[in-house]
mmCIF file of C-alpha atoms in Angstrom:
data_model
loop_
_atom_site.group_PDB
_atom_site.id
_atom_site.type_symbol
_atom_site.label_atom_id
_atom_site.label_comp_id
_atom_site.label_asym_id
_atom_site.label_seq_id
_atom_site.Cartn_x
_atom_site.Cartn_y
_atom_site.Cartn_z
ATOM 1 C CA UNK H 26 31.291 12.110 -41.906
ATOM 2 C CA UNK H 27 29.217 9.471 -43.508
ATOM 3 C CA UNK H 28 30.013 9.070 -47.111
ATOM 4 C CA UNK H 29 32.285 12.139 -47.295
ATOM 5 C CA UNK H 30 31.552 16.067 -45.914
ATOM 6 C CA UNK H 31 30.801 18.443 -48.498
ATOM 7 C CA UNK H 32 32.531 21.749 -48.074
ATOM 8 C CA UNK H 33 30.812 24.725 -46.749
ATOM 9 C CA UNK H 34 31.513 26.467 -49.967
ATOM 10 C CA UNK H 35 29.349 23.982 -51.810
ATOM 11 C CA UNK H 36 26.554 24.517 -49.598
ATOM 12 C CA UNK H 37 24.407 26.410 -52.082
ATOM 13 C CA UNK H 38 24.314 25.041 -55.162
ATOM 14 C CA UNK H 39 24.768 27.526 -57.849
ATOM 15 C CA UNK H 40 25.144 25.443 -61.120
ATOM 16 C CA UNK H 41 24.412 22.151 -62.678
ATOM 17 C CA UNK H 42 27.099 20.078 -61.452
ATOM 18 C CA UNK H 43 26.185 20.725 -57.243
ATOM 19 C CA UNK H 44 22.487 20.524 -58.765
ATOM 20 C CA UNK H 45 23.315 16.565 -59.728
ATOM 21 C CA UNK H 46 25.329 16.357 -56.487
ATOM 22 C CA UNK H 47 22.190 16.853 -54.490
ATOM 23 C CA UNK H 48 19.786 15.316 -56.858
ATOM 24 C CA UNK H 49 20.077 11.383 -55.790
ATOM 25 C CA UNK H 50 20.684 11.770 -52.094
ATOM 26 C CA UNK H 51 17.254 14.317 -52.060
ATOM 27 C CA UNK H 52 15.432 11.253 -53.814
ATOM 28 C CA UNK H 53 16.911 8.443 -51.620
ATOM 29 C CA UNK H 54 15.723 10.893 -48.510
ATOM 30 C CA UNK H 55 12.361 11.594 -49.906
ATOM 31 C CA UNK H 56 11.629 7.803 -50.228
ATOM 32 C CA UNK H 57 11.853 8.197 -45.961
ATOM 33 C CA UNK H 58 8.701 10.465 -46.436
ATOM 34 C CA UNK H 59 6.883 7.713 -48.343
ATOM 35 C CA UNK H 60 7.655 5.226 -45.399
ATOM 36 C CA UNK H 61 6.641 6.936 -42.304
ATOM 37 C CA UNK H 62 3.352 8.514 -44.132
ATOM 38 C CA UNK H 63 2.445 4.929 -44.601
ATOM 39 C CA UNK H 64 3.264 4.234 -40.927
ATOM 40 C CA UNK H 65 1.093 6.746 -39.922
ATOM 41 C CA UNK H 66 -1.721 5.841 -42.472
ATOM 42 C CA UNK H 67 -1.974 2.502 -41.008
ATOM 43 C CA UNK H 68 -2.081 3.849 -37.584
ATOM 44 C CA UNK H 69 -5.770 5.848 -37.475
ATOM 45 C CA UNK H 70 -7.066 2.412 -39.032
ATOM 46 C CA UNK H 71 -5.599 0.339 -36.321
ATOM 47 C CA UNK H 72 -7.755 2.612 -33.562
ATOM 48 C CA UNK H 73 -10.893 1.473 -35.044
ATOM 49 C CA UNK H 74 -9.963 -2.132 -35.816
ATOM 50 C CA UNK H 75 -8.627 -2.860 -32.349
ATOM 51 C CA UNK H 76 -11.714 -1.293 -30.704
ATOM 52 C CA UNK H 77 -13.204 -3.855 -32.348
ATOM 53 C CA UNK H 78 -10.936 -6.846 -32.342
ATOM 54 C CA UNK H 79 -9.480 -6.138 -28.677
ATOM 55 C CA UNK H 80 -12.906 -4.772 -27.421
ATOM 56 C CA UNK H 81 -11.694 -1.636 -26.221
ATOM 57 C CA UNK H 82 -13.484 1.994 -25.979
ATOM 58 C CA UNK H 83 -12.500 4.928 -27.901
ATOM 59 C CA UNK H 84 -10.377 6.610 -25.196
ATOM 60 C CA UNK H 85 -8.278 3.646 -24.546
ATOM 61 C CA UNK H 86 -7.363 3.028 -28.496
ATOM 62 C CA UNK H 87 -5.846 6.412 -28.564
ATOM 63 C CA UNK H 88 -3.072 4.988 -26.427
ATOM 64 C CA UNK H 89 -2.237 4.034 -29.675
ATOM 65 C CA UNK H 90 -1.212 7.629 -30.500
ATOM 66 C CA UNK H 91 -0.057 8.104 -27.196
ATOM 67 C CA UNK H 92 2.412 5.610 -27.725
ATOM 68 C CA UNK H 93 3.577 6.290 -31.409
ATOM 69 C CA UNK H 94 3.677 10.153 -30.837
ATOM 70 C CA UNK H 95 5.284 10.021 -27.070
ATOM 71 C CA UNK H 96 8.102 8.158 -28.875
ATOM 72 C CA UNK H 97 8.737 11.376 -30.397
ATOM 73 C CA UNK H 98 8.990 13.421 -27.413
ATOM 74 C CA UNK H 99 11.087 10.881 -25.648
ATOM 75 C CA UNK H 100 13.860 9.907 -28.528
ATOM 76 C CA UNK H 101 14.133 13.336 -30.318
ATOM 77 C CA UNK H 102 16.807 14.775 -28.402
ATOM 78 C CA UNK H 103 18.657 11.743 -27.952
ATOM 79 C CA UNK H 104 18.284 11.323 -31.945
ATOM 80 C CA UNK H 105 19.367 14.884 -32.476
ATOM 81 C CA UNK H 106 22.721 14.594 -30.399
ATOM 82 C CA UNK H 107 23.245 11.019 -31.924
ATOM 83 C CA UNK H 108 23.399 13.106 -35.562
ATOM 84 C CA UNK H 109 25.602 15.748 -34.023
ATOM 85 C CA UNK H 110 28.320 13.354 -32.928
ATOM 86 C CA UNK H 111 27.796 11.012 -36.173
ATOM 87 C CA UNK H 112 26.344 12.252 -39.166
ATOM 88 C CA UNK H 113 22.699 12.576 -40.747
ATOM 89 C CA UNK H 114 23.192 9.174 -42.768
ATOM 90 C CA UNK H 115 24.163 7.167 -39.458
ATOM 91 C CA UNK H 116 21.099 8.488 -37.822
ATOM 92 C CA UNK H 117 18.852 7.290 -40.647
ATOM 93 C CA UNK H 118 20.159 3.936 -40.800
ATOM 94 C CA UNK H 119 19.897 3.632 -36.996
ATOM 95 C CA UNK H 120 16.292 4.710 -37.534
ATOM 96 C CA UNK H 121 15.431 2.401 -40.273
ATOM 97 C CA UNK H 122 16.657 -0.341 -38.105
ATOM 98 C CA UNK H 123 14.115 0.485 -35.056
ATOM 99 C CA UNK H 124 11.357 0.879 -37.727
ATOM 100 C CA UNK H 125 12.104 -2.549 -38.942
ATOM 101 C CA UNK H 126 12.220 -3.756 -35.320
ATOM 102 C CA UNK H 127 9.055 -2.174 -34.371
ATOM 103 C CA UNK H 128 7.136 -3.428 -37.147
ATOM 104 C CA UNK H 129 8.478 -7.077 -36.321
ATOM 105 C CA UNK H 130 7.130 -6.786 -32.933
ATOM 106 C CA UNK H 131 3.639 -6.786 -34.274
ATOM 107 C CA UNK H 132 3.701 -10.252 -35.274
ATOM 108 C CA UNK H 133 3.852 -11.647 -31.591
ATOM 109 C CA UNK H 134 1.860 -8.776 -30.428
ATOM 110 C CA UNK H 135 -0.843 -10.188 -32.602
ATOM 111 C CA UNK H 136 -0.367 -13.742 -32.094
ATOM 112 C CA UNK H 137 -1.184 -12.888 -28.416
ATOM 113 C CA UNK H 138 -3.870 -10.427 -29.160
ATOM 114 C CA UNK H 139 -2.317 -8.100 -26.154
ATOM 115 C CA UNK H 140 -2.932 -4.463 -26.731
ATOM 116 C CA UNK H 141 0.347 -3.419 -24.582
ATOM 117 C CA UNK H 142 1.981 -5.626 -26.710
ATOM 118 C CA UNK H 143 1.184 -3.775 -29.508
ATOM 119 C CA UNK H 144 1.765 -0.161 -27.580
ATOM 120 C CA UNK H 145 5.511 -1.370 -27.165
ATOM 121 C CA UNK H 146 5.769 -2.294 -30.517
ATOM 122 C CA UNK H 147 4.642 1.129 -31.922
ATOM 123 C CA UNK H 148 6.417 3.075 -29.353
ATOM 124 C CA UNK H 149 9.552 1.276 -30.811
ATOM 125 C CA UNK H 150 8.441 1.838 -34.547
ATOM 126 C CA UNK H 151 8.144 5.388 -33.919
ATOM 127 C CA UNK H 152 11.362 5.622 -31.919
ATOM 128 C CA UNK H 153 12.780 4.846 -35.557
ATOM 129 C CA UNK H 154 10.776 7.765 -37.248
ATOM 130 C CA UNK H 155 11.785 9.930 -34.636
ATOM 131 C CA UNK H 156 15.422 9.537 -35.836
ATOM 132 C CA UNK H 157 14.173 9.321 -39.713
ATOM 133 C CA UNK H 158 12.230 12.922 -38.996
ATOM 134 C CA UNK H 159 14.769 14.336 -37.126
ATOM 135 C CA UNK H 160 17.611 13.598 -40.132
ATOM 136 C CA UNK H 161 15.152 14.169 -43.361
ATOM 137 C CA UNK H 162 13.470 17.495 -42.498
ATOM 138 C CA UNK H 163 16.385 19.291 -42.054
ATOM 139 C CA UNK H 164 18.523 17.719 -44.249
ATOM 140 C CA UNK H 165 15.957 17.993 -47.183
ATOM 141 C CA UNK H 166 16.070 22.199 -46.187
ATOM 142 C CA UNK H 167 19.689 22.317 -46.752
ATOM 143 C CA UNK H 168 20.154 19.934 -50.064
ATOM 144 C CA UNK H 169 20.099 23.100 -52.240
ATOM 145 C CA UNK H 170 19.114 27.165 -52.058
ATOM 146 C CA UNK H 171 18.162 27.993 -48.667
ATOM 147 C CA UNK H 172 15.609 30.553 -50.381
ATOM 148 C CA UNK H 173 13.731 27.641 -51.282
ATOM 149 C CA UNK H 174 13.647 25.531 -48.792
ATOM 150 C CA UNK H 175 10.140 25.394 -47.691
ATOM 151 C CA UNK H 176 9.467 24.714 -51.283
ATOM 152 C CA UNK H 177 11.571 21.489 -51.188
ATOM 153 C CA UNK H 178 10.479 20.231 -48.015
ATOM 154 C CA UNK H 179 6.773 20.559 -49.132
ATOM 155 C CA UNK H 180 7.631 18.932 -52.103
ATOM 156 C CA UNK H 181 9.231 15.717 -50.136
ATOM 157 C CA UNK H 182 6.409 16.073 -47.832
ATOM 158 C CA UNK H 183 3.852 15.375 -51.052
ATOM 159 C CA UNK H 184 5.295 11.506 -50.678
ATOM 160 C CA UNK H 185 4.796 11.462 -47.189
ATOM 161 C CA UNK H 186 1.130 12.287 -47.925
ATOM 162 C CA UNK H 187 0.865 9.497 -51.048
ATOM 163 C CA UNK H 188 2.444 6.962 -47.856
ATOM 164 C CA UNK H 189 -0.457 8.187 -45.954
ATOM 165 C CA UNK H 190 -3.006 7.947 -48.650
ATOM 166 C CA UNK H 191 -1.932 4.162 -49.501
ATOM 167 C CA UNK H 192 -2.162 3.103 -45.634
ATOM 168 C CA UNK H 193 -6.062 3.454 -45.171
ATOM 169 C CA UNK H 194 -6.615 1.908 -48.215
ATOM 170 C CA UNK H 195 -4.707 -1.249 -47.606
ATOM 171 C CA UNK H 196 -5.789 -1.507 -44.068
ATOM 172 C CA UNK H 197 -9.872 -1.106 -45.115
ATOM 173 C CA UNK H 198 -9.101 -4.240 -47.513
ATOM 174 C CA UNK H 199 -6.968 -6.389 -45.266
ATOM 175 C CA UNK H 200 -7.869 -5.485 -41.582
ATOM 176 C CA UNK H 201 -12.048 -5.302 -42.223
ATOM 177 C CA UNK H 202 -12.698 -7.341 -44.901
ATOM 178 C CA UNK H 203 -13.994 -6.473 -48.512
ATOM 179 C CA UNK H 204 -17.323 -6.003 -47.102
ATOM 180 C CA UNK H 205 -15.966 -4.300 -43.852
ATOM 181 C CA UNK H 206 -18.192 -6.787 -41.574
ATOM 182 C CA UNK H 207 -17.355 -10.480 -42.976
ATOM 183 C CA UNK H 208 -17.217 -13.197 -40.681
ATOM 184 C CA UNK H 209 -14.209 -12.351 -38.322
ATOM 185 C CA UNK H 210 -12.879 -10.011 -40.502
ATOM 186 C CA UNK H 211 -12.763 -7.171 -37.682
ATOM 187 C CA UNK H 212 -11.604 -9.870 -35.212
ATOM 188 C CA UNK H 213 -8.712 -11.312 -37.141
ATOM 189 C CA UNK H 214 -5.662 -10.378 -36.870
ATOM 190 C CA UNK H 215 -3.166 -12.047 -38.891
ATOM 191 C CA UNK H 216 -3.529 -9.488 -41.760
ATOM 192 C CA UNK H 217 -2.016 -6.840 -39.111
ATOM 193 C CA UNK H 218 0.833 -9.469 -38.818
ATOM 194 C CA UNK H 219 1.328 -9.842 -42.403
ATOM 195 C CA UNK H 220 1.032 -5.955 -43.271
ATOM 196 C CA UNK H 221 3.968 -5.334 -40.706
ATOM 197 C CA UNK H 222 6.424 -7.700 -41.819
ATOM 198 C CA UNK H 223 6.307 -6.927 -45.324
ATOM 199 C CA UNK H 224 6.934 -3.559 -44.064
ATOM 200 C CA UNK H 225 9.866 -4.723 -41.842
ATOM 201 C CA UNK H 226 11.612 -6.375 -44.884
ATOM 202 C CA UNK H 227 10.973 -3.210 -47.020
ATOM 203 C CA UNK H 228 12.625 -0.910 -44.577
ATOM 204 C CA UNK H 229 15.663 -3.303 -44.093
ATOM 205 C CA UNK H 230 16.186 -3.023 -47.770
ATOM 206 C CA UNK H 231 15.920 0.538 -47.702
ATOM 207 C CA UNK H 232 18.369 0.667 -44.985
ATOM 208 C CA UNK H 233 20.459 -1.525 -46.915
ATOM 209 C CA UNK H 234 20.796 1.052 -49.774
ATOM 210 C CA UNK H 235 21.428 4.020 -47.423
ATOM 211 C CA UNK H 236 24.654 1.917 -46.340
ATOM 212 C CA UNK H 237 25.749 1.240 -49.541
ATOM 213 C CA UNK H 238 24.954 5.017 -51.128
ATOM 214 C CA UNK H 239 27.452 8.030 -50.676
ATOM 215 C CA UNK H 240 25.382 10.987 -48.758
ATOM 216 C CA UNK H 241 26.911 14.249 -48.444
ATOM 217 C CA UNK H 242 27.040 15.418 -44.728
ATOM 218 C CA UNK H 243 25.766 19.058 -44.817
ATOM 219 C CA UNK H 244 27.637 21.549 -42.650
ATOM 220 C CA UNK H 245 25.166 24.503 -41.804
ATOM 221 C CA UNK H 246 27.816 26.366 -39.601
ATOM 222 C CA UNK H 247 28.439 29.075 -42.783
ATOM 223 C CA UNK H 248 24.450 29.596 -43.072
ATOM 224 C CA UNK H 249 24.709 30.189 -39.239
ATOM 225 C CA UNK H 250 27.249 33.534 -40.076
ATOM 226 C CA UNK H 251 25.232 34.538 -42.749
ATOM 227 C CA UNK H 252 21.832 34.102 -41.392
ATOM 228 C CA UNK H 253 20.151 36.791 -39.715
ATOM 229 C CA UNK H 254 20.519 35.694 -35.938
ATOM 230 C CA UNK H 255 22.317 33.040 -36.884
ATOM 231 C CA UNK H 256 25.303 33.677 -34.600
ATOM 232 C CA UNK H 257 25.313 35.008 -30.993
ATOM 233 C CA UNK H 258 22.350 34.059 -29.897
ATOM 234 C CA UNK H 259 21.235 30.922 -27.948
ATOM 235 C CA UNK H 260 18.707 28.688 -29.320
ATOM 236 C CA UNK H 261 15.661 30.031 -27.232
ATOM 237 C CA UNK H 262 16.455 33.372 -28.059
ATOM 238 C CA UNK H 263 15.002 33.105 -31.464
ATOM 239 C CA UNK H 264 11.298 33.874 -30.823
ATOM 240 C CA UNK H 265 10.365 32.371 -34.203
ATOM 241 C CA UNK H 266 11.645 29.184 -33.002
ATOM 242 C CA UNK H 267 9.873 28.623 -29.901
ATOM 243 C CA UNK H 268 6.889 29.986 -31.338
ATOM 244 C CA UNK H 269 7.298 27.197 -34.003
ATOM 245 C CA UNK H 270 7.161 24.446 -31.391
ATOM 246 C CA UNK H 271 4.480 25.712 -29.733
ATOM 247 C CA UNK H 272 2.417 26.003 -33.053
ATOM 248 C CA UNK H 273 3.856 22.436 -34.097
ATOM 249 C CA UNK H 274 2.545 20.700 -30.902
ATOM 250 C CA UNK H 275 -0.717 22.206 -31.565
ATOM 251 C CA UNK H 276 -0.970 21.041 -35.365
ATOM 252 C CA UNK H 277 0.137 17.609 -34.728
ATOM 253 C CA UNK H 278 -2.488 17.495 -32.083
ATOM 254 C CA UNK H 279 -4.889 18.363 -34.481
ATOM 255 C CA UNK H 280 -3.970 16.648 -37.071
ATOM 256 C CA UNK H 281 -3.660 13.321 -34.718
ATOM 257 C CA UNK H 282 -6.891 13.762 -33.240
ATOM 258 C CA UNK H 283 -8.830 14.404 -36.456
ATOM 259 C CA UNK H 284 -7.273 11.038 -37.985
ATOM 260 C CA UNK H 285 -7.870 9.348 -34.909
ATOM 261 C CA UNK H 286 -11.899 9.368 -34.630
ATOM 262 C CA UNK H 287 -12.042 9.897 -38.350
ATOM 263 C CA UNK H 288 -13.942 6.368 -38.493
ATOM 264 C CA UNK H 289 -15.914 7.065 -35.399
ATOM 265 C CA UNK H 290 -17.444 9.959 -36.831
ATOM 266 C CA UNK H 291 -18.142 8.703 -40.489
ATOM 267 C CA UNK H 292 -19.829 5.433 -38.879
ATOM 268 C CA UNK H 293 -21.646 7.516 -36.182
ATOM 269 C CA UNK H 294 -22.567 10.666 -38.535
ATOM 270 C CA UNK H 295 -23.128 8.873 -42.039
ATOM 271 C CA UNK H 296 -25.919 6.593 -42.195
ATOM 272 C CA UNK H 297 -25.375 2.812 -42.908
ATOM 273 C CA UNK H 298 -21.580 3.316 -42.853
ATOM 274 C CA UNK H 299 -19.717 0.473 -41.685
ATOM 275 C CA UNK H 300 -15.868 0.623 -40.818
ATOM 276 C CA UNK H 301 -14.398 -0.612 -43.874
ATOM 277 C CA UNK H 302 -16.329 2.322 -45.595
ATOM 278 C CA UNK H 303 -15.049 4.788 -42.660
ATOM 279 C CA UNK H 304 -11.493 3.635 -43.305
ATOM 280 C CA UNK H 305 -11.977 3.868 -47.432
ATOM 281 C CA UNK H 306 -12.863 7.325 -46.760
ATOM 282 C CA UNK H 307 -9.735 8.114 -44.277
ATOM 283 C CA UNK H 308 -7.590 6.855 -47.287
ATOM 284 C CA UNK H 309 -9.569 9.376 -49.690
ATOM 285 C CA UNK H 310 -8.778 12.334 -47.378
ATOM 286 C CA UNK H 311 -5.344 11.245 -47.083
ATOM 287 C CA UNK H 312 -5.426 11.503 -50.888
ATOM 288 C CA UNK H 313 -6.880 14.876 -50.533
ATOM 289 C CA UNK H 314 -4.197 15.868 -48.297
ATOM 290 C CA UNK H 315 -1.416 14.365 -50.781
ATOM 291 C CA UNK H 316 -3.050 16.510 -53.374
ATOM 292 C CA UNK H 317 -2.948 19.353 -51.019
ATOM 293 C CA UNK H 318 0.681 18.995 -50.525
ATOM 294 C CA UNK H 319 1.420 19.196 -54.514
ATOM 295 C CA UNK H 320 -0.951 22.185 -54.823
ATOM 296 C CA UNK H 321 0.346 24.213 -51.709
ATOM 297 C CA UNK H 322 3.934 23.671 -52.717
ATOM 298 C CA UNK H 323 2.812 24.955 -56.503
ATOM 299 C CA UNK H 324 0.727 27.606 -54.606
ATOM 300 C CA UNK H 325 4.112 28.837 -52.787
ATOM 301 C CA UNK H 326 5.864 29.657 -55.845
ATOM 302 C CA UNK H 327 3.410 33.022 -55.944
ATOM 303 C CA UNK H 328 2.316 33.015 -52.124
ATOM 304 C CA UNK H 329 4.360 33.281 -48.931
ATOM 305 C CA UNK H 330 4.564 30.291 -46.872
ATOM 306 C CA UNK H 331 3.377 31.915 -44.065
ATOM 307 C CA UNK H 332 0.637 33.475 -45.855
ATOM 308 C CA UNK H 333 -0.679 30.230 -46.994
ATOM 309 C CA UNK H 334 -0.445 29.005 -43.641
ATOM 310 C CA UNK H 335 -2.679 31.647 -42.122
ATOM 311 C CA UNK H 336 -5.106 31.195 -44.730
ATOM 312 C CA UNK H 337 -5.749 27.138 -44.255
ATOM 313 C CA UNK H 338 -5.166 27.512 -40.475
ATOM 314 C CA UNK H 339 -8.413 29.845 -40.982
ATOM 315 C CA UNK H 340 -10.225 27.588 -43.536
ATOM 316 C CA UNK H 341 -9.741 24.702 -41.020
ATOM 317 C CA UNK H 342 -11.356 26.518 -37.941
ATOM 318 C CA UNK H 343 -14.250 26.988 -39.765
ATOM 319 C CA UNK H 344 -14.781 23.247 -40.940
ATOM 320 C CA UNK H 345 -13.984 21.974 -37.376
ATOM 321 C CA UNK H 346 -17.311 24.146 -36.784
ATOM 322 C CA UNK H 347 -19.060 22.418 -39.305
ATOM 323 C CA UNK H 348 -18.075 18.884 -38.412
ATOM 324 C CA UNK H 349 -19.168 19.796 -34.625
ATOM 325 C CA UNK H 350 -22.424 20.436 -35.955
ATOM 326 C CA UNK H 351 -22.841 16.986 -36.760
ATOM 327 C CA UNK H 352 -24.887 17.673 -40.089
ATOM 328 C CA UNK H 353 -24.589 14.343 -41.580
ATOM 329 C CA UNK H 354 -22.947 13.555 -44.729
ATOM 330 C CA UNK H 355 -22.144 17.479 -45.201
ATOM 331 C CA UNK H 356 -20.256 17.262 -41.848
ATOM 332 C CA UNK H 357 -18.399 14.373 -43.165
ATOM 333 C CA UNK H 358 -17.317 15.981 -46.402
ATOM 334 C CA UNK H 359 -16.373 19.145 -44.303
ATOM 335 C CA UNK H 360 -14.102 16.714 -41.993
ATOM 336 C CA UNK H 361 -12.795 15.331 -45.214
ATOM 337 C CA UNK H 362 -11.730 18.763 -46.361
ATOM 338 C CA UNK H 363 -9.790 19.540 -42.959
ATOM 339 C CA UNK H 364 -7.199 17.140 -44.804
ATOM 340 C CA UNK H 365 -6.750 18.885 -47.682
ATOM 341 C CA UNK H 366 -5.933 22.116 -45.862
ATOM 342 C CA UNK H 367 -4.014 20.326 -43.227
ATOM 343 C CA UNK H 368 -1.565 19.385 -45.803
ATOM 344 C CA UNK H 369 0.980 21.937 -45.868
ATOM 345 C CA UNK H 370 1.300 22.647 -41.961
ATOM 346 C CA UNK H 371 3.577 20.677 -40.725
ATOM 347 C CA UNK H 372 6.268 21.343 -43.246
ATOM 348 C CA UNK H 373 5.976 24.872 -43.568
ATOM 349 C CA UNK H 374 5.663 25.231 -39.732
ATOM 350 C CA UNK H 375 8.903 23.439 -39.913
ATOM 351 C CA UNK H 376 10.559 25.474 -42.278
ATOM 352 C CA UNK H 377 9.802 28.412 -40.949
ATOM 353 C CA UNK H 378 10.859 27.719 -37.397
ATOM 354 C CA UNK H 379 14.441 26.351 -38.320
ATOM 355 C CA UNK H 380 15.585 29.228 -40.470
ATOM 356 C CA UNK H 381 18.076 31.362 -39.542
ATOM 357 C CA UNK H 382 19.244 28.940 -36.694
ATOM 358 C CA UNK H 383 22.520 28.296 -38.221
ATOM 359 C CA UNK H 384 24.671 25.957 -36.211
ATOM 360 C CA UNK H 385 21.602 25.257 -33.665
ATOM 361 C CA UNK H 386 19.855 23.811 -36.854
ATOM 362 C CA UNK H 387 20.241 20.182 -35.951
ATOM 363 C CA UNK H 388 19.070 20.950 -32.402
ATOM 364 C CA UNK H 389 16.204 22.869 -33.272
ATOM 365 C CA UNK H 390 14.836 20.331 -35.296
ATOM 366 C CA UNK H 391 15.285 18.129 -32.504
ATOM 367 C CA UNK H 392 12.803 20.157 -30.541
ATOM 368 C CA UNK H 393 10.478 20.591 -33.794
ATOM 369 C CA UNK H 394 10.101 16.599 -33.394
ATOM 370 C CA UNK H 395 9.491 16.571 -29.815
ATOM 371 C CA UNK H 396 6.548 19.019 -30.542
ATOM 372 C CA UNK H 397 4.800 15.873 -32.247
ATOM 373 C CA UNK H 398 3.830 14.883 -28.873
ATOM 374 C CA UNK H 399 0.965 16.998 -28.944
ATOM 375 C CA UNK H 400 -0.031 14.167 -31.142
ATOM 376 C CA UNK H 401 0.514 11.719 -28.027
ATOM 377 C CA UNK H 402 -1.428 13.695 -25.359
ATOM 378 C CA UNK H 403 -4.147 16.097 -27.165
ATOM 379 C CA UNK H 404 -6.316 12.998 -28.543
ATOM 380 C CA UNK H 405 -6.759 11.249 -25.484
ATOM 381 C CA UNK H 406 -8.520 14.509 -24.165
ATOM 382 C CA UNK H 407 -10.652 14.742 -27.401
ATOM 383 C CA UNK H 408 -11.152 11.013 -26.933
ATOM 384 C CA UNK H 409 -12.325 11.327 -23.588
ATOM 385 C CA UNK H 410 -14.780 14.254 -24.676
ATOM 386 C CA UNK H 411 -16.155 11.773 -27.418
ATOM 387 C CA UNK H 412 -16.910 9.174 -24.938
ATOM 388 C CA UNK H 413 -18.666 12.013 -21.883
ATOM 389 C CA UNK H 414 -19.693 14.446 -24.599
ATOM 390 C CA UNK H 415 -20.245 13.443 -28.145
ATOM 391 C CA UNK H 416 -17.812 12.394 -31.178
ATOM 392 C CA UNK H 417 -18.748 15.788 -32.876
ATOM 393 C CA UNK H 418 -18.382 18.012 -29.611
ATOM 394 C CA UNK H 419 -14.498 16.744 -29.695
ATOM 395 C CA UNK H 420 -13.436 18.416 -32.546
ATOM 396 C CA UNK H 421 -13.549 21.660 -30.706
ATOM 397 C CA UNK H 422 -10.124 20.315 -29.701
ATOM 398 C CA UNK H 423 -8.825 20.584 -33.353
ATOM 399 C CA UNK H 424 -10.819 24.106 -33.621
ATOM 400 C CA UNK H 425 -8.827 25.631 -30.888
ATOM 401 C CA UNK H 426 -5.305 23.858 -32.257
ATOM 402 C CA UNK H 427 -5.963 25.525 -35.688
ATOM 403 C CA UNK H 428 -6.521 28.706 -33.901
ATOM 404 C CA UNK H 429 -2.628 28.669 -32.372
ATOM 405 C CA UNK H 430 -1.630 27.706 -35.990
ATOM 406 C CA UNK H 431 -3.478 30.719 -37.273
ATOM 407 C CA UNK H 432 -1.501 33.018 -35.043
ATOM 408 C CA UNK H 433 1.934 31.319 -36.197
ATOM 409 C CA UNK H 434 1.586 31.926 -39.426
ATOM 410 C CA UNK H 435 -0.043 35.604 -39.067
ATOM 411 C CA UNK H 436 2.693 37.022 -36.612
ATOM 412 C CA UNK H 437 4.622 34.083 -34.919
ATOM 413 C CA UNK H 438 7.005 33.110 -37.802
ATOM 414 C CA UNK H 439 8.929 36.502 -37.703
ATOM 415 C CA UNK H 440 12.443 36.405 -37.349
ATOM 416 C CA UNK H 441 13.530 39.219 -34.882
#
């Protein structure tokens, strides 16, 4: 076990000593949430940047999401098996190395201005993120009292939102230039090289910190014996888990689709808006996403996580209808508000779905991460609808997705 395993008797910290034991690991693992948030925040800006720099249409640009989130589907089970055989720590370090390698591949991809090379680089980078998410999400849920697992995961995910917020703000300046349409700003890929090389260096430094830090390897076998339905049942006999995978698939599909066409929507429906302005507004929207994480985490002290999930999904269904109406600035503001109410969905679905799985938790986590493939498949459908109908009408796709999330928060989460 990496860093020495903790005994199952210390699984749930009940005093100050155990709380201190888990504090630094919690902080270090939470830093990973920031790093993959930053990677995702840059992704949606790359969509519009590559449309201009590489002369590709909206449907083809969503292949970036296909490569990024397709890696989650392909690598999630191998990541889970890797950590089951070795440890969470080993999985995290391996994931960070893949992340750094993928970021470094952006340099030659930009040099040759080859879209297919960029897809390969994103696939490698996202393969590393798959290991990080497969490890970090369940790891955070067990670093403390299991009754507060949803709260703890949402708290860590707040820093994921912070990274997502900063990504578009950085990209709006570097990828599009200060005014967004300056000479050569939209076609210059040297800024892409700079951003991802710096990112690779930072990720390697974090990998070194993990290598030098002793982390407790948490065993969930004891939880399996104590949790309702935690023993004597196969993974897919847990109906709340199966519905959780379905809900996660459609939630991620909605999130990725909304982000992928955000800048296109702003430039088409906000008179006079440039790509740089759209990118900056995406940054503000992801700021709302971050604020929503903190607000949602606070609300969960008073409101049951599934209830909050249900309310937020219903609100986003209505907001998608507003976006479909294409009412100029009002619809753009509605589009931005969607991010606030998406904020708690991924970690809440994740925590509800893996609750009570016992020694199936690592495997269940892998399937939850595999569900992220929704972000690879559905946005292409949305992009095709945008090309054949309109960008506004394409938001019928996330509308349907949020209805499915609503069902999970209302009934599907229940452990039977």
